[in-house]
mmCIF file of C-alpha atoms and ligand atoms in Angstrom:
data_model
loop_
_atom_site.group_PDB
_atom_site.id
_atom_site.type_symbol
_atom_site.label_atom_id
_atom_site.label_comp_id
_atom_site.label_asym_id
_atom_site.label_seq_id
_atom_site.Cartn_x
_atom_site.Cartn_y
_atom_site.Cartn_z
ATOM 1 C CA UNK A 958 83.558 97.169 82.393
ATOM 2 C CA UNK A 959 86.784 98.628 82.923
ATOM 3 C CA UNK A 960 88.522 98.656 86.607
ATOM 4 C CA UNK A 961 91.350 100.214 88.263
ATOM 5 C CA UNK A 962 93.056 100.250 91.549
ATOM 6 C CA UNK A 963 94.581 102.588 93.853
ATOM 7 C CA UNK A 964 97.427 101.026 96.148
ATOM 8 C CA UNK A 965 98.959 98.219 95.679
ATOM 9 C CA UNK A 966 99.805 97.549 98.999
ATOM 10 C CA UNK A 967 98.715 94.212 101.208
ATOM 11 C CA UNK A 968 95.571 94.213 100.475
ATOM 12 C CA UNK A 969 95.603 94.856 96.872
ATOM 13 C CA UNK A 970 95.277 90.855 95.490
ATOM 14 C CA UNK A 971 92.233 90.652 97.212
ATOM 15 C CA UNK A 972 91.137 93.176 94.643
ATOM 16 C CA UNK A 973 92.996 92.179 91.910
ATOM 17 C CA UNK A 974 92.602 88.760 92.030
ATOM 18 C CA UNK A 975 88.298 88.767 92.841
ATOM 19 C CA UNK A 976 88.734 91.445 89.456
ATOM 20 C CA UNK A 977 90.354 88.895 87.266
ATOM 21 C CA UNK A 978 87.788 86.419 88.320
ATOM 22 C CA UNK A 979 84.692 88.531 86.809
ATOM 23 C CA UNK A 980 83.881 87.584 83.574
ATOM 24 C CA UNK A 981 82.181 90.996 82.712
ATOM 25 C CA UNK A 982 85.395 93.311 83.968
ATOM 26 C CA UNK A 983 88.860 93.852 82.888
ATOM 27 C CA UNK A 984 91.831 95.270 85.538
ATOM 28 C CA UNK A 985 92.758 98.002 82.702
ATOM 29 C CA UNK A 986 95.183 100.297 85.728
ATOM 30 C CA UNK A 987 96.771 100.210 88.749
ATOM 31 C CA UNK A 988 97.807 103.352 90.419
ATOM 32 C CA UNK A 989 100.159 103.122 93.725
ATOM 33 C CA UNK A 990 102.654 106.735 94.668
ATOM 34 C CA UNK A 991 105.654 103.877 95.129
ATOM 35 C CA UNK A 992 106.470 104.327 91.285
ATOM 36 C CA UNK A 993 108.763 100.648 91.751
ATOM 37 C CA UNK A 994 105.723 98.581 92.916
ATOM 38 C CA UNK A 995 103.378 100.532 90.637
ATOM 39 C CA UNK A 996 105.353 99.085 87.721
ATOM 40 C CA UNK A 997 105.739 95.715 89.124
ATOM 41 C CA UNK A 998 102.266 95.235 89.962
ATOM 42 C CA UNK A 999 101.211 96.524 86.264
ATOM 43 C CA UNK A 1000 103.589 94.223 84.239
ATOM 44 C CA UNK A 1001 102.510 91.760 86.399
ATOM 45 C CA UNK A 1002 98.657 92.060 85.747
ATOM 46 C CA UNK A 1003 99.634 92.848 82.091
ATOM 47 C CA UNK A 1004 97.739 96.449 82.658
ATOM 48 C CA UNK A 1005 99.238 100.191 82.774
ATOM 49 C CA UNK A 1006 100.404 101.711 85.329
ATOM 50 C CA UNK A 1007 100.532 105.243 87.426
ATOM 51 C CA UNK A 1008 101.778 106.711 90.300
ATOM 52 C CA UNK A 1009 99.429 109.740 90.456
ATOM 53 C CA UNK A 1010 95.389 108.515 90.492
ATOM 54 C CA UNK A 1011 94.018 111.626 89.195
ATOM 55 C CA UNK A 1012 96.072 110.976 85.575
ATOM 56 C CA UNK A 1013 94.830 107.175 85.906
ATOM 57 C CA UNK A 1014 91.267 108.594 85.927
ATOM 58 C CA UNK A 1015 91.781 111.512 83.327
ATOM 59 C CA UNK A 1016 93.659 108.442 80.929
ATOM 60 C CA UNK A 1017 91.601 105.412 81.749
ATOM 61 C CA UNK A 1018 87.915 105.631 80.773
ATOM 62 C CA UNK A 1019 87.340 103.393 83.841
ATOM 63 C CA UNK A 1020 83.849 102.407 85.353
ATOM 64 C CA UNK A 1021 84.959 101.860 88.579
ATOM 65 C CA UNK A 1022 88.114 102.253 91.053
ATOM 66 C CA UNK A 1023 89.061 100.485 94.164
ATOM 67 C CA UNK A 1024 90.753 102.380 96.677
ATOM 68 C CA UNK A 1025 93.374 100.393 98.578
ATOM 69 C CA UNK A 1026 95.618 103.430 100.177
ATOM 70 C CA UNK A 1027 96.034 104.637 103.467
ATOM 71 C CA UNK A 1028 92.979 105.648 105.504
ATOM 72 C CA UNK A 1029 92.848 109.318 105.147
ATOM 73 C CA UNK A 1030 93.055 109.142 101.383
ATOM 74 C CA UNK A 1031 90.243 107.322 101.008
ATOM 75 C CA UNK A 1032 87.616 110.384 101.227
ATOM 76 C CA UNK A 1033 89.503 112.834 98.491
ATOM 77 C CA UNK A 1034 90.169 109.576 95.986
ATOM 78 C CA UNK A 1035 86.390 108.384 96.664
ATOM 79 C CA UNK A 1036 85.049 111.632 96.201
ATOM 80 C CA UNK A 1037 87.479 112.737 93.253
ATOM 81 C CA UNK A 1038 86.406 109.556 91.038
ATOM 82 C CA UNK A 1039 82.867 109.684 91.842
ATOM 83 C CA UNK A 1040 82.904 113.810 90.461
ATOM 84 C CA UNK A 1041 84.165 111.852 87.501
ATOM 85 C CA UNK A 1042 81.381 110.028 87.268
ATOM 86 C CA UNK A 1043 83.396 106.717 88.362
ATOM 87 C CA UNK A 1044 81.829 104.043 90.501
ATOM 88 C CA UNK A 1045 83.705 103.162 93.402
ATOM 89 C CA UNK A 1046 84.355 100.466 96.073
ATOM 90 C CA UNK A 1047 86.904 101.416 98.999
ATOM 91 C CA UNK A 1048 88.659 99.331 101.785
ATOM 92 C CA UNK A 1049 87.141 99.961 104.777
ATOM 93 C CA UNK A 1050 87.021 102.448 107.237
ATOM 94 C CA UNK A 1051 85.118 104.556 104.928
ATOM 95 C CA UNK A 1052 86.459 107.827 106.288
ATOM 96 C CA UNK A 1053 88.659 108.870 109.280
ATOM 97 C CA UNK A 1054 85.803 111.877 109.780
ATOM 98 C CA UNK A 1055 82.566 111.419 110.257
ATOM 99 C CA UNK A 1056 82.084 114.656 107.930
ATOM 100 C CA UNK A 1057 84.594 113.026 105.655
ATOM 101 C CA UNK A 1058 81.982 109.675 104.831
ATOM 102 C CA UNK A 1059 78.870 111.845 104.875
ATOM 103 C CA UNK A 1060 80.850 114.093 101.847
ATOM 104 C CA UNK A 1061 81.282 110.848 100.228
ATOM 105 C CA UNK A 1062 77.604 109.483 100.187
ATOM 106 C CA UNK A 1063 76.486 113.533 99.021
ATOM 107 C CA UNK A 1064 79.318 112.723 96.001
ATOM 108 C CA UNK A 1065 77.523 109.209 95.204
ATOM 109 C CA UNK A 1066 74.043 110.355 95.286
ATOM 110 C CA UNK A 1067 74.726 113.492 93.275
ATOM 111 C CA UNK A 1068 76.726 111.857 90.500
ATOM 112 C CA UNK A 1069 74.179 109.080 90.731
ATOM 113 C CA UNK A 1070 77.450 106.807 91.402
ATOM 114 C CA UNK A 1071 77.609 103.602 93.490
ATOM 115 C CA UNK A 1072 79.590 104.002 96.735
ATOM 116 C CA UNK A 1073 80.840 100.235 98.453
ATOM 117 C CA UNK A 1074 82.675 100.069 101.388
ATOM 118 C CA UNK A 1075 84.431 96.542 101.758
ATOM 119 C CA UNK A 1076 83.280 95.105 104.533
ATOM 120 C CA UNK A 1077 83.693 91.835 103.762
ATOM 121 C CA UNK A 1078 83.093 89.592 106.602
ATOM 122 C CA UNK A 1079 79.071 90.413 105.911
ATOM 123 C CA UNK A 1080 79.443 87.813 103.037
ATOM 124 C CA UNK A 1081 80.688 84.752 105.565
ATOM 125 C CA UNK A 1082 78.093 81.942 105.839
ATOM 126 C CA UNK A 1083 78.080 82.477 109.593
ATOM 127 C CA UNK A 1084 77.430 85.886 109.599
ATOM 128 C CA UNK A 1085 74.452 85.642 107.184
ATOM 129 C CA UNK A 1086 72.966 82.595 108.907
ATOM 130 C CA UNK A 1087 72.848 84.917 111.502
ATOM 131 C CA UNK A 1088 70.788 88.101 110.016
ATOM 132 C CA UNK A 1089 68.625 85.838 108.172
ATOM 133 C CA UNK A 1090 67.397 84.177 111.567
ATOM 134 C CA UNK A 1091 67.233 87.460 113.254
ATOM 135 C CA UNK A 1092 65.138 88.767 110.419
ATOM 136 C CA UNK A 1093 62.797 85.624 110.039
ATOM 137 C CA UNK A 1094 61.924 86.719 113.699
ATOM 138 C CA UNK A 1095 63.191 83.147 114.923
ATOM 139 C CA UNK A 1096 65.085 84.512 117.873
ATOM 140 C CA UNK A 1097 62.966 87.297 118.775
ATOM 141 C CA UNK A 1098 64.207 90.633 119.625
ATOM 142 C CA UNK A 1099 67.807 90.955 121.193
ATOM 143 C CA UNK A 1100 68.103 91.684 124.738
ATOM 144 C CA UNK A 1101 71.983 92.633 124.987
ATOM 145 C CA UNK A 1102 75.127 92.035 123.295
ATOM 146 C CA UNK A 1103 79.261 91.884 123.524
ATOM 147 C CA UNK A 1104 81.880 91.276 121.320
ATOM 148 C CA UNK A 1105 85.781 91.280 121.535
ATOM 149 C CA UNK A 1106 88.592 91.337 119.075
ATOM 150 C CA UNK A 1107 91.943 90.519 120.779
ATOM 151 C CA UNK A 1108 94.678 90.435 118.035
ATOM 152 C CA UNK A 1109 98.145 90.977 117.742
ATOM 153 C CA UNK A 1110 100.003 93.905 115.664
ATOM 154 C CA UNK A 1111 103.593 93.964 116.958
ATOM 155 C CA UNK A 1112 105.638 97.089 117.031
ATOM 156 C CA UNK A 1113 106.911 95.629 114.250
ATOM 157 C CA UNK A 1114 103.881 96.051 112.180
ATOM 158 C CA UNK A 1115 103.377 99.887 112.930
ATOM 159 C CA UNK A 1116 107.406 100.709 112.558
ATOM 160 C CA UNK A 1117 107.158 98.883 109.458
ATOM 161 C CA UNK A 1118 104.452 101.327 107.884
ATOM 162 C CA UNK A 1119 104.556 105.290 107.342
ATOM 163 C CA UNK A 1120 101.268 105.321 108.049
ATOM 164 C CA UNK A 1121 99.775 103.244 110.822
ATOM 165 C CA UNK A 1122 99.688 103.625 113.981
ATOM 166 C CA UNK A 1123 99.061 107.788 113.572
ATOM 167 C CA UNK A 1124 96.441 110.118 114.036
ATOM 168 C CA UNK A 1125 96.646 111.497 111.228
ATOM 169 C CA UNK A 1126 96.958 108.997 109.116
ATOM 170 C CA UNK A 1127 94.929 106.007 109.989
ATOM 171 C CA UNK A 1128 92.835 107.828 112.243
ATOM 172 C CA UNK A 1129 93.423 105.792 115.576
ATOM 173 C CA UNK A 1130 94.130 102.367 116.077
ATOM 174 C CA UNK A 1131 92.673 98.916 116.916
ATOM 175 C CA UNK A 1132 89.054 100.203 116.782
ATOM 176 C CA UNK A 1133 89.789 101.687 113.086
ATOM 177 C CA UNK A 1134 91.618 99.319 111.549
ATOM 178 C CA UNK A 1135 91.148 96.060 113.398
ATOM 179 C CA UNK A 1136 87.807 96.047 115.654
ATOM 180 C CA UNK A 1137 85.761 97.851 112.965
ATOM 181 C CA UNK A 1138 84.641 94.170 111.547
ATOM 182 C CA UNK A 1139 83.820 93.019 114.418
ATOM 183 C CA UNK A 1140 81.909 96.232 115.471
ATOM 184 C CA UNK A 1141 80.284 96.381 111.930
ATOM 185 C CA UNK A 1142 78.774 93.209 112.187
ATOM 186 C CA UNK A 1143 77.322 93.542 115.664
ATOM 187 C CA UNK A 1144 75.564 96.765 114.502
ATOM 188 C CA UNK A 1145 74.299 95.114 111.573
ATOM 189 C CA UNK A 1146 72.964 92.191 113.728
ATOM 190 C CA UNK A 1147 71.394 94.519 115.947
ATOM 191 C CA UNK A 1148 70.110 97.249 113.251
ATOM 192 C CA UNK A 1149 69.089 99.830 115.350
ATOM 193 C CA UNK A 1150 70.057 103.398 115.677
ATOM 194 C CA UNK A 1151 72.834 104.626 118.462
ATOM 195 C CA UNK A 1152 71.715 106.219 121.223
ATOM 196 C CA UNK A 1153 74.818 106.763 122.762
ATOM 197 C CA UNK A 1154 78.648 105.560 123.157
ATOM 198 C CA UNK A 1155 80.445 105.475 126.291
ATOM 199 C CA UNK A 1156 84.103 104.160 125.909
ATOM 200 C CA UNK A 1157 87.680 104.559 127.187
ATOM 201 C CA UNK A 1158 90.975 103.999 124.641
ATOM 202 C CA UNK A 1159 94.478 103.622 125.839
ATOM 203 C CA UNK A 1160 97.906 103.114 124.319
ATOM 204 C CA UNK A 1161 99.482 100.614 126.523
ATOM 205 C CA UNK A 1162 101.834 97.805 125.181
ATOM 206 C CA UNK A 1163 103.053 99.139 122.198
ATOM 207 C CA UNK A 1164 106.210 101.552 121.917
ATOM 208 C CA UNK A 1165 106.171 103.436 119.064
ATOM 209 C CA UNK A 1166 102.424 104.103 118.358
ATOM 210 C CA UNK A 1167 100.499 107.412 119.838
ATOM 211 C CA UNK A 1168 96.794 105.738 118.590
ATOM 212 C CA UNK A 1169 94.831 103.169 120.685
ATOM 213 C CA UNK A 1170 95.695 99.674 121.138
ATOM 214 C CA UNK A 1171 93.299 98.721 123.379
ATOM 215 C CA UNK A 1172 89.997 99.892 123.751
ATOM 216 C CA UNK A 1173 86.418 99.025 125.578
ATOM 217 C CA UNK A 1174 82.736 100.261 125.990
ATOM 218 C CA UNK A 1175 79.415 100.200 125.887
ATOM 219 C CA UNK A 1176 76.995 101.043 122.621
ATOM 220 C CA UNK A 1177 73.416 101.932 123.920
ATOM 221 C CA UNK A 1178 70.307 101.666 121.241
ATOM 222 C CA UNK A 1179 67.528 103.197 120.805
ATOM 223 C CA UNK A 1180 66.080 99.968 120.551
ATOM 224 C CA UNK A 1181 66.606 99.559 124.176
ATOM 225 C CA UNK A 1182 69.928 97.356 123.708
ATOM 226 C CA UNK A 1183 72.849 97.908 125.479
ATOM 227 C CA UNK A 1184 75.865 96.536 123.708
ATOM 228 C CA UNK A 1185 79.423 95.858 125.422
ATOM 229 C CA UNK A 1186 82.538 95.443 123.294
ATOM 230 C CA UNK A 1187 86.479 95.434 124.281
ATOM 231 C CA UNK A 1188 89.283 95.302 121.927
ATOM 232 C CA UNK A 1189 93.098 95.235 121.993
ATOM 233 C CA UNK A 1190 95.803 94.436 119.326
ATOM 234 C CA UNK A 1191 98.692 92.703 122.189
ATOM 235 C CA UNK A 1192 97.664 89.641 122.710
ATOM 236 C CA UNK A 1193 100.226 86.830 121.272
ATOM 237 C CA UNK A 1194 97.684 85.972 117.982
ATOM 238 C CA UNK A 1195 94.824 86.514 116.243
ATOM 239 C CA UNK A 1196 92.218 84.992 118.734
ATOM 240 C CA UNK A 1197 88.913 84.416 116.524
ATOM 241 C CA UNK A 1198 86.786 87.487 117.249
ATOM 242 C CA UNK A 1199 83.698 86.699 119.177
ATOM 243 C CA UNK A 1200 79.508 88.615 119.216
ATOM 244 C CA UNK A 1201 77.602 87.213 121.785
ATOM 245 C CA UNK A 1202 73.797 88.275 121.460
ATOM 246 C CA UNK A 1203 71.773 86.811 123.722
ATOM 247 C CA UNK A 1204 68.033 87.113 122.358
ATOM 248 C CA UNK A 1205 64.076 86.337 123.202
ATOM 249 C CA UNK A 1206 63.913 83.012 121.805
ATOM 250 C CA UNK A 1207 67.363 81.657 122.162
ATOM 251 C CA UNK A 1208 71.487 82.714 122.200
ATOM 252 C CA UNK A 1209 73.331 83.512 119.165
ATOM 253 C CA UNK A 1210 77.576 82.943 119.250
ATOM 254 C CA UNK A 1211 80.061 84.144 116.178
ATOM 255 C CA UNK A 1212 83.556 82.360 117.147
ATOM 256 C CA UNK A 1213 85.321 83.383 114.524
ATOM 257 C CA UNK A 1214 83.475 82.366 110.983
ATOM 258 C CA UNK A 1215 81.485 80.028 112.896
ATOM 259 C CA UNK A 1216 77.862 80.868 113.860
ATOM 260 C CA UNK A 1217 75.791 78.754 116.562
ATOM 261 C CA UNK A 1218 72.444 79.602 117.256
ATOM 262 C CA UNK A 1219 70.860 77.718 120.148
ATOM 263 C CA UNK A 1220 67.130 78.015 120.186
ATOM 264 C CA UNK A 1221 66.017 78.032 124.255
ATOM 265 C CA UNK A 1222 63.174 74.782 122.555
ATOM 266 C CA UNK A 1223 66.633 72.951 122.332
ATOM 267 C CA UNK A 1224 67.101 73.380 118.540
ATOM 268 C CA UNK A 1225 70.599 74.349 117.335
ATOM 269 C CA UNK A 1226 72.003 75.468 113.774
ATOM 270 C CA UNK A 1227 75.582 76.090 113.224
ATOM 271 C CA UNK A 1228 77.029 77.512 109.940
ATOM 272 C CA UNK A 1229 80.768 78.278 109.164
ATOM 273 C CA UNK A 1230 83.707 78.338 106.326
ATOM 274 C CA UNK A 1231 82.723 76.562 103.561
ATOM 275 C CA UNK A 1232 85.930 74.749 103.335
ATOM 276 C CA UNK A 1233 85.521 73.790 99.767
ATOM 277 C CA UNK A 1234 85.297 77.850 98.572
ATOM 278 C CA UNK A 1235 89.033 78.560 98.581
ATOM 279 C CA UNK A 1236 90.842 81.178 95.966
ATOM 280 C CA UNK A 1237 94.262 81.524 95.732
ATOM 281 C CA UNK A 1238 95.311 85.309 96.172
ATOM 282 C CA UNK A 1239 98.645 84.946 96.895
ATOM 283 C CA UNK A 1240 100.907 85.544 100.091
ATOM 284 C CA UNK A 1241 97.914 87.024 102.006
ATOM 285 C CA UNK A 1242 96.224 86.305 105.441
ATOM 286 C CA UNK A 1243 94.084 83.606 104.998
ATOM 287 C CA UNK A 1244 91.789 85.043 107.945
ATOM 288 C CA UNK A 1245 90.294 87.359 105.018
ATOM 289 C CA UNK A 1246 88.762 84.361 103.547
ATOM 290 C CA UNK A 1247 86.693 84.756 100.112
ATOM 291 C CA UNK A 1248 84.824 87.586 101.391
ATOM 292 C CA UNK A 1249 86.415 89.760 99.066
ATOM 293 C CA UNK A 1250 85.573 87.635 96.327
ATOM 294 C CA UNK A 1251 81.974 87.660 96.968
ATOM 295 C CA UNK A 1252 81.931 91.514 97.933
ATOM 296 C CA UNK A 1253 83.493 92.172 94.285
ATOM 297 C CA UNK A 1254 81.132 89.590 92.511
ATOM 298 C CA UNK A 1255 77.967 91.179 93.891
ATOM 299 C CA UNK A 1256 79.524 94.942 93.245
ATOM 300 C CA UNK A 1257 79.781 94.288 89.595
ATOM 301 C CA UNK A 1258 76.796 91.809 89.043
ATOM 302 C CA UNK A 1259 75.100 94.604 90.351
ATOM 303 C CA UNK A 1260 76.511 97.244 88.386
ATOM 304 C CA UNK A 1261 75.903 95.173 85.495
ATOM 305 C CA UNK A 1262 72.354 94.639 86.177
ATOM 306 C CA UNK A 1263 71.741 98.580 87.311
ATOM 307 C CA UNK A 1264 71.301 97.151 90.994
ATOM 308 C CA UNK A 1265 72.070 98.558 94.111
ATOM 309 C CA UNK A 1266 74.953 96.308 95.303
ATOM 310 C CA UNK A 1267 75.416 95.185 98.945
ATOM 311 C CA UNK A 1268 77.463 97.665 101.870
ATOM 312 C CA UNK A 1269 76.871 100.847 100.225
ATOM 313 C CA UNK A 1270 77.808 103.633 102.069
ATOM 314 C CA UNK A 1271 74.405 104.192 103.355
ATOM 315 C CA UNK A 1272 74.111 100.645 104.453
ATOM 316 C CA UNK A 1273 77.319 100.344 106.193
ATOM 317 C CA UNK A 1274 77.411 104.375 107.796
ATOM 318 C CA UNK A 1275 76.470 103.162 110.736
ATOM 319 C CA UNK A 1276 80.249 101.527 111.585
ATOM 320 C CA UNK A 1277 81.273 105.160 110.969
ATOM 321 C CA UNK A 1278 79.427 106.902 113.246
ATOM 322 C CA UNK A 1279 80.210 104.330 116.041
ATOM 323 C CA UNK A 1280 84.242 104.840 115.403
ATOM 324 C CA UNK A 1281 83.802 107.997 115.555
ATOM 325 C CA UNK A 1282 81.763 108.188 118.726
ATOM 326 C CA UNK A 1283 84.096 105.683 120.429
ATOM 327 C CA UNK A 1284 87.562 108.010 119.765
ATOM 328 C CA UNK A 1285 84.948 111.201 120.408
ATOM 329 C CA UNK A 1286 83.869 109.015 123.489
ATOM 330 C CA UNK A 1287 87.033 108.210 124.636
ATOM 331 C CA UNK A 1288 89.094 111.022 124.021
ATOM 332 C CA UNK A 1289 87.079 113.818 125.834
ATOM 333 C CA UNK A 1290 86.436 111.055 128.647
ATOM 334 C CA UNK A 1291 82.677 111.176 128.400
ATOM 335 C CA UNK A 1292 79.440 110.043 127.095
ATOM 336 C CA UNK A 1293 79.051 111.041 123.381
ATOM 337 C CA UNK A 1294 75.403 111.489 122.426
ATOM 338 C CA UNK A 1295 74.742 110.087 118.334
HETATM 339 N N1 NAD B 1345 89.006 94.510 104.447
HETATM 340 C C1 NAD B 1345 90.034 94.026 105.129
HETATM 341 O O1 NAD B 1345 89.951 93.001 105.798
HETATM 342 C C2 NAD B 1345 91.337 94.746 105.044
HETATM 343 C C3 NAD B 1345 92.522 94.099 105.368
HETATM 344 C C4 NAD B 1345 93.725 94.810 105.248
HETATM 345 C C5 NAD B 1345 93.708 96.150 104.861
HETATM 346 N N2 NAD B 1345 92.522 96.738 104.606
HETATM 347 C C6 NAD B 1345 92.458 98.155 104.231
HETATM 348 O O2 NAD B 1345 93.073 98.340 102.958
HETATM 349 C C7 NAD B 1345 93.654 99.639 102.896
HETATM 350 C C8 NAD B 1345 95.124 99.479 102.540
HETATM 351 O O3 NAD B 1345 95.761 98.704 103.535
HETATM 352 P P1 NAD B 1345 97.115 97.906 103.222
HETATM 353 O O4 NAD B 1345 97.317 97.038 104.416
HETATM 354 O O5 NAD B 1345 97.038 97.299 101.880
HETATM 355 O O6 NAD B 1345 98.148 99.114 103.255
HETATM 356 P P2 NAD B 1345 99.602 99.169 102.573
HETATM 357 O O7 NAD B 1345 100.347 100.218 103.310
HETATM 358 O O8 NAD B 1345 100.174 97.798 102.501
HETATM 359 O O9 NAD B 1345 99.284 99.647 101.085
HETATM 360 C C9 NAD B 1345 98.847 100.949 100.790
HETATM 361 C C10 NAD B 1345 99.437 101.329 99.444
HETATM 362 O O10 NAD B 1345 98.917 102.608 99.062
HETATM 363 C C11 NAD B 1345 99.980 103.308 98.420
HETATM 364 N N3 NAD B 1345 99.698 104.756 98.458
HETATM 365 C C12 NAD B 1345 99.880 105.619 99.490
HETATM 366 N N4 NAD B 1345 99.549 106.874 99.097
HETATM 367 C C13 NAD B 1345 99.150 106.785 97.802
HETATM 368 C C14 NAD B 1345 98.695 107.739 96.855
HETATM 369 N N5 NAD B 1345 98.563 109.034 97.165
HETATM 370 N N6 NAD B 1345 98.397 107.306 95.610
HETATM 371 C C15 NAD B 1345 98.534 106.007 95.266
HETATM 372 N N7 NAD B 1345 98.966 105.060 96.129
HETATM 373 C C16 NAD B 1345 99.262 105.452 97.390
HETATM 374 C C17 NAD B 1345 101.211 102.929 99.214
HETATM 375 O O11 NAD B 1345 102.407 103.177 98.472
HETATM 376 C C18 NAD B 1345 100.966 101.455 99.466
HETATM 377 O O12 NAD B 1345 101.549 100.626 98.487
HETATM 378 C C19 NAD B 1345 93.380 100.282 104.266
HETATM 379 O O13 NAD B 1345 92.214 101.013 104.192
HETATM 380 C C20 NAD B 1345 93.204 99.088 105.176
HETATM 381 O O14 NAD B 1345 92.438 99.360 106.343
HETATM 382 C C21 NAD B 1345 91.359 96.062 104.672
#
């Protein structure tokens, strides 16, 4: 199979490198608007290189395209490739809109296309040790839940970028570009519909930025659950994110990677990083871990196969429409009915 990329930006060796690593797919294109690092990035995969996607896609015979640009380009470059009949795996969010991610799934379904949004943390060992006991029934049902994410992005970070920390552009701030992991993979856990989302944002600590940098809630289910999450982006590090759910049959914690499960009959299973699965993607954060790796294994294994890979957009809409209810939530001050 033949693959190309769109942006070659941070998070673009996570891509390019899981790529390389598939014996059934060549990196044939890279496409970034920055015509300097589009060349650099091409000589240095030994692949051609554009500056405008649409000629990458009209040149490039390609079977599928990952789309590492900014976050309101990712609905017209998803939906453009999959018209063309091109399979496609984006960064997350999916969308900014709502609207936006439901035209993207109507693009995938009528081009009979595969859609994959990279959501990557899914793939950790804790985080699957988790959904696998939830599903065996072991814990029972849940009876609540909270999470927090409280990271640091300096001002430095935003005046750094053209594009985040705007509106427009990213399409708000912690909860869109940081939090939705975190809030991904509680929703998953709990896999029920939203009810509704009741949450305040602020801007608070940062100079520069007009999006939220700190954020907090509550998610209700129709399941019953009521889930409570806070997030902010000025705390002095990275602080491992953390999902509480406290369940029937015993009390689940993800610090981090690292999954405990405490049965209330005294049993306990733990599962974290494999610290033997290590790839070397370059100068990147190594909180991203081999997630990507995995994500891009089981994306083309699958496409290989004529599979349905993991994180679809179907599977993974659900983070959308909570984002979207938590800026609807907070901006207009009330609770948002989903
Ligand atoms: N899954 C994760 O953990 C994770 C981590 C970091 C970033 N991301 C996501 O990856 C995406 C990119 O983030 P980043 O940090 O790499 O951003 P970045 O700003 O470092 O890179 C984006 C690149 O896209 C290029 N670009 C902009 N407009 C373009 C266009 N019209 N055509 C072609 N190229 C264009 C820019 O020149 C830039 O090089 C975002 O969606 C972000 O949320 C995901």
């Amino acid at each position: 199979m033949k693959a190309g990329i769109i942006g070659c930006g941070k998070i673009f060796p996570m891509h390019a490198v899981s790529i390389k690593k598939q014996p059934c797919v060549q990196l044939v294109a890279v496409c970034d608007s920055n015509r300097e690092l589009a060349e650099k990035t091409g000589k240095q995969y030994g692949c051609s290189y554009y500056t405008e996607y649409r000629e990458m896609i009209a040149k490039e015979e390609l079977d599928a395209v990952h789309i590492c640009t900014p976050h309101y380009l990712h609905a017209e470059m998803a939906v453009y490739a999959l018209e063309h009949g091109i399979n496609v795996l984006t960064e997350k969010p999916m969308a900014i809109e709502l609207e936006d991610a439901k035209r993207m799934e109507a693009a995938a379904e009528k081009n009979e296309r595969v859609l994959v949004v990279s959501f990557q943390n899914r793939y950790n060992p804790g985080s699957l040790l988790i959904k696998k006991t939830l599903e065996s029934g072991g814990l029972g049902s849940i009876i609540s839940a909270k999470a927090s994410v409280t990271w640091n992005r300096s001002d430095e970070y935003y005046s750094r970028s053209n594009w985040k920390g705007t509106w427009e552009k990213e399409g708000g701030g912690v909860i869109i570009d940081q939090a939705i992991h975190t809030l991904d993979l509680m929703n998953w856990f709990i896999d029920s519909e939203i009810q509704w989302v009741d949450a305040t944002i602020s801007s608070r600590a940062h100079k520069t930025i007009r999006v939220e940098d700190c954020a907090e809630g509550l998610i209700h289910y129709k399941s019953g659950i009521n889930a409570s999450f806070y997030a902010m982006n000025y705390y002095t590090y990275d602080a491992p994110v953390e999902i509480e759910l406290h369940c029937e049959k015993g009390m689940v914690n993800l610090t981090g990677e690292k999954a405990v499960i405490v049965f209330h009959d005294g049993r306990q299973v733990v599962a974290d990083r494999n610290p033997m699965e290590t790839f070397d993607f370059g100068n990147v954060k190594q909180y991203w871990g081999v997630g990507h790796m995995k994500e891009i294994q089981n994306f083309y294994s699958c496409l290989a196969e004529g599979k349905i890979p993991r994180n679809t957009s179907r599977e993974v809409m659900a983070a959308q429409e909570l984002v979207c209810a938590i800026y609807k939530s907070g901006k207009e001050g009330r609770r948002v009915l989903c």
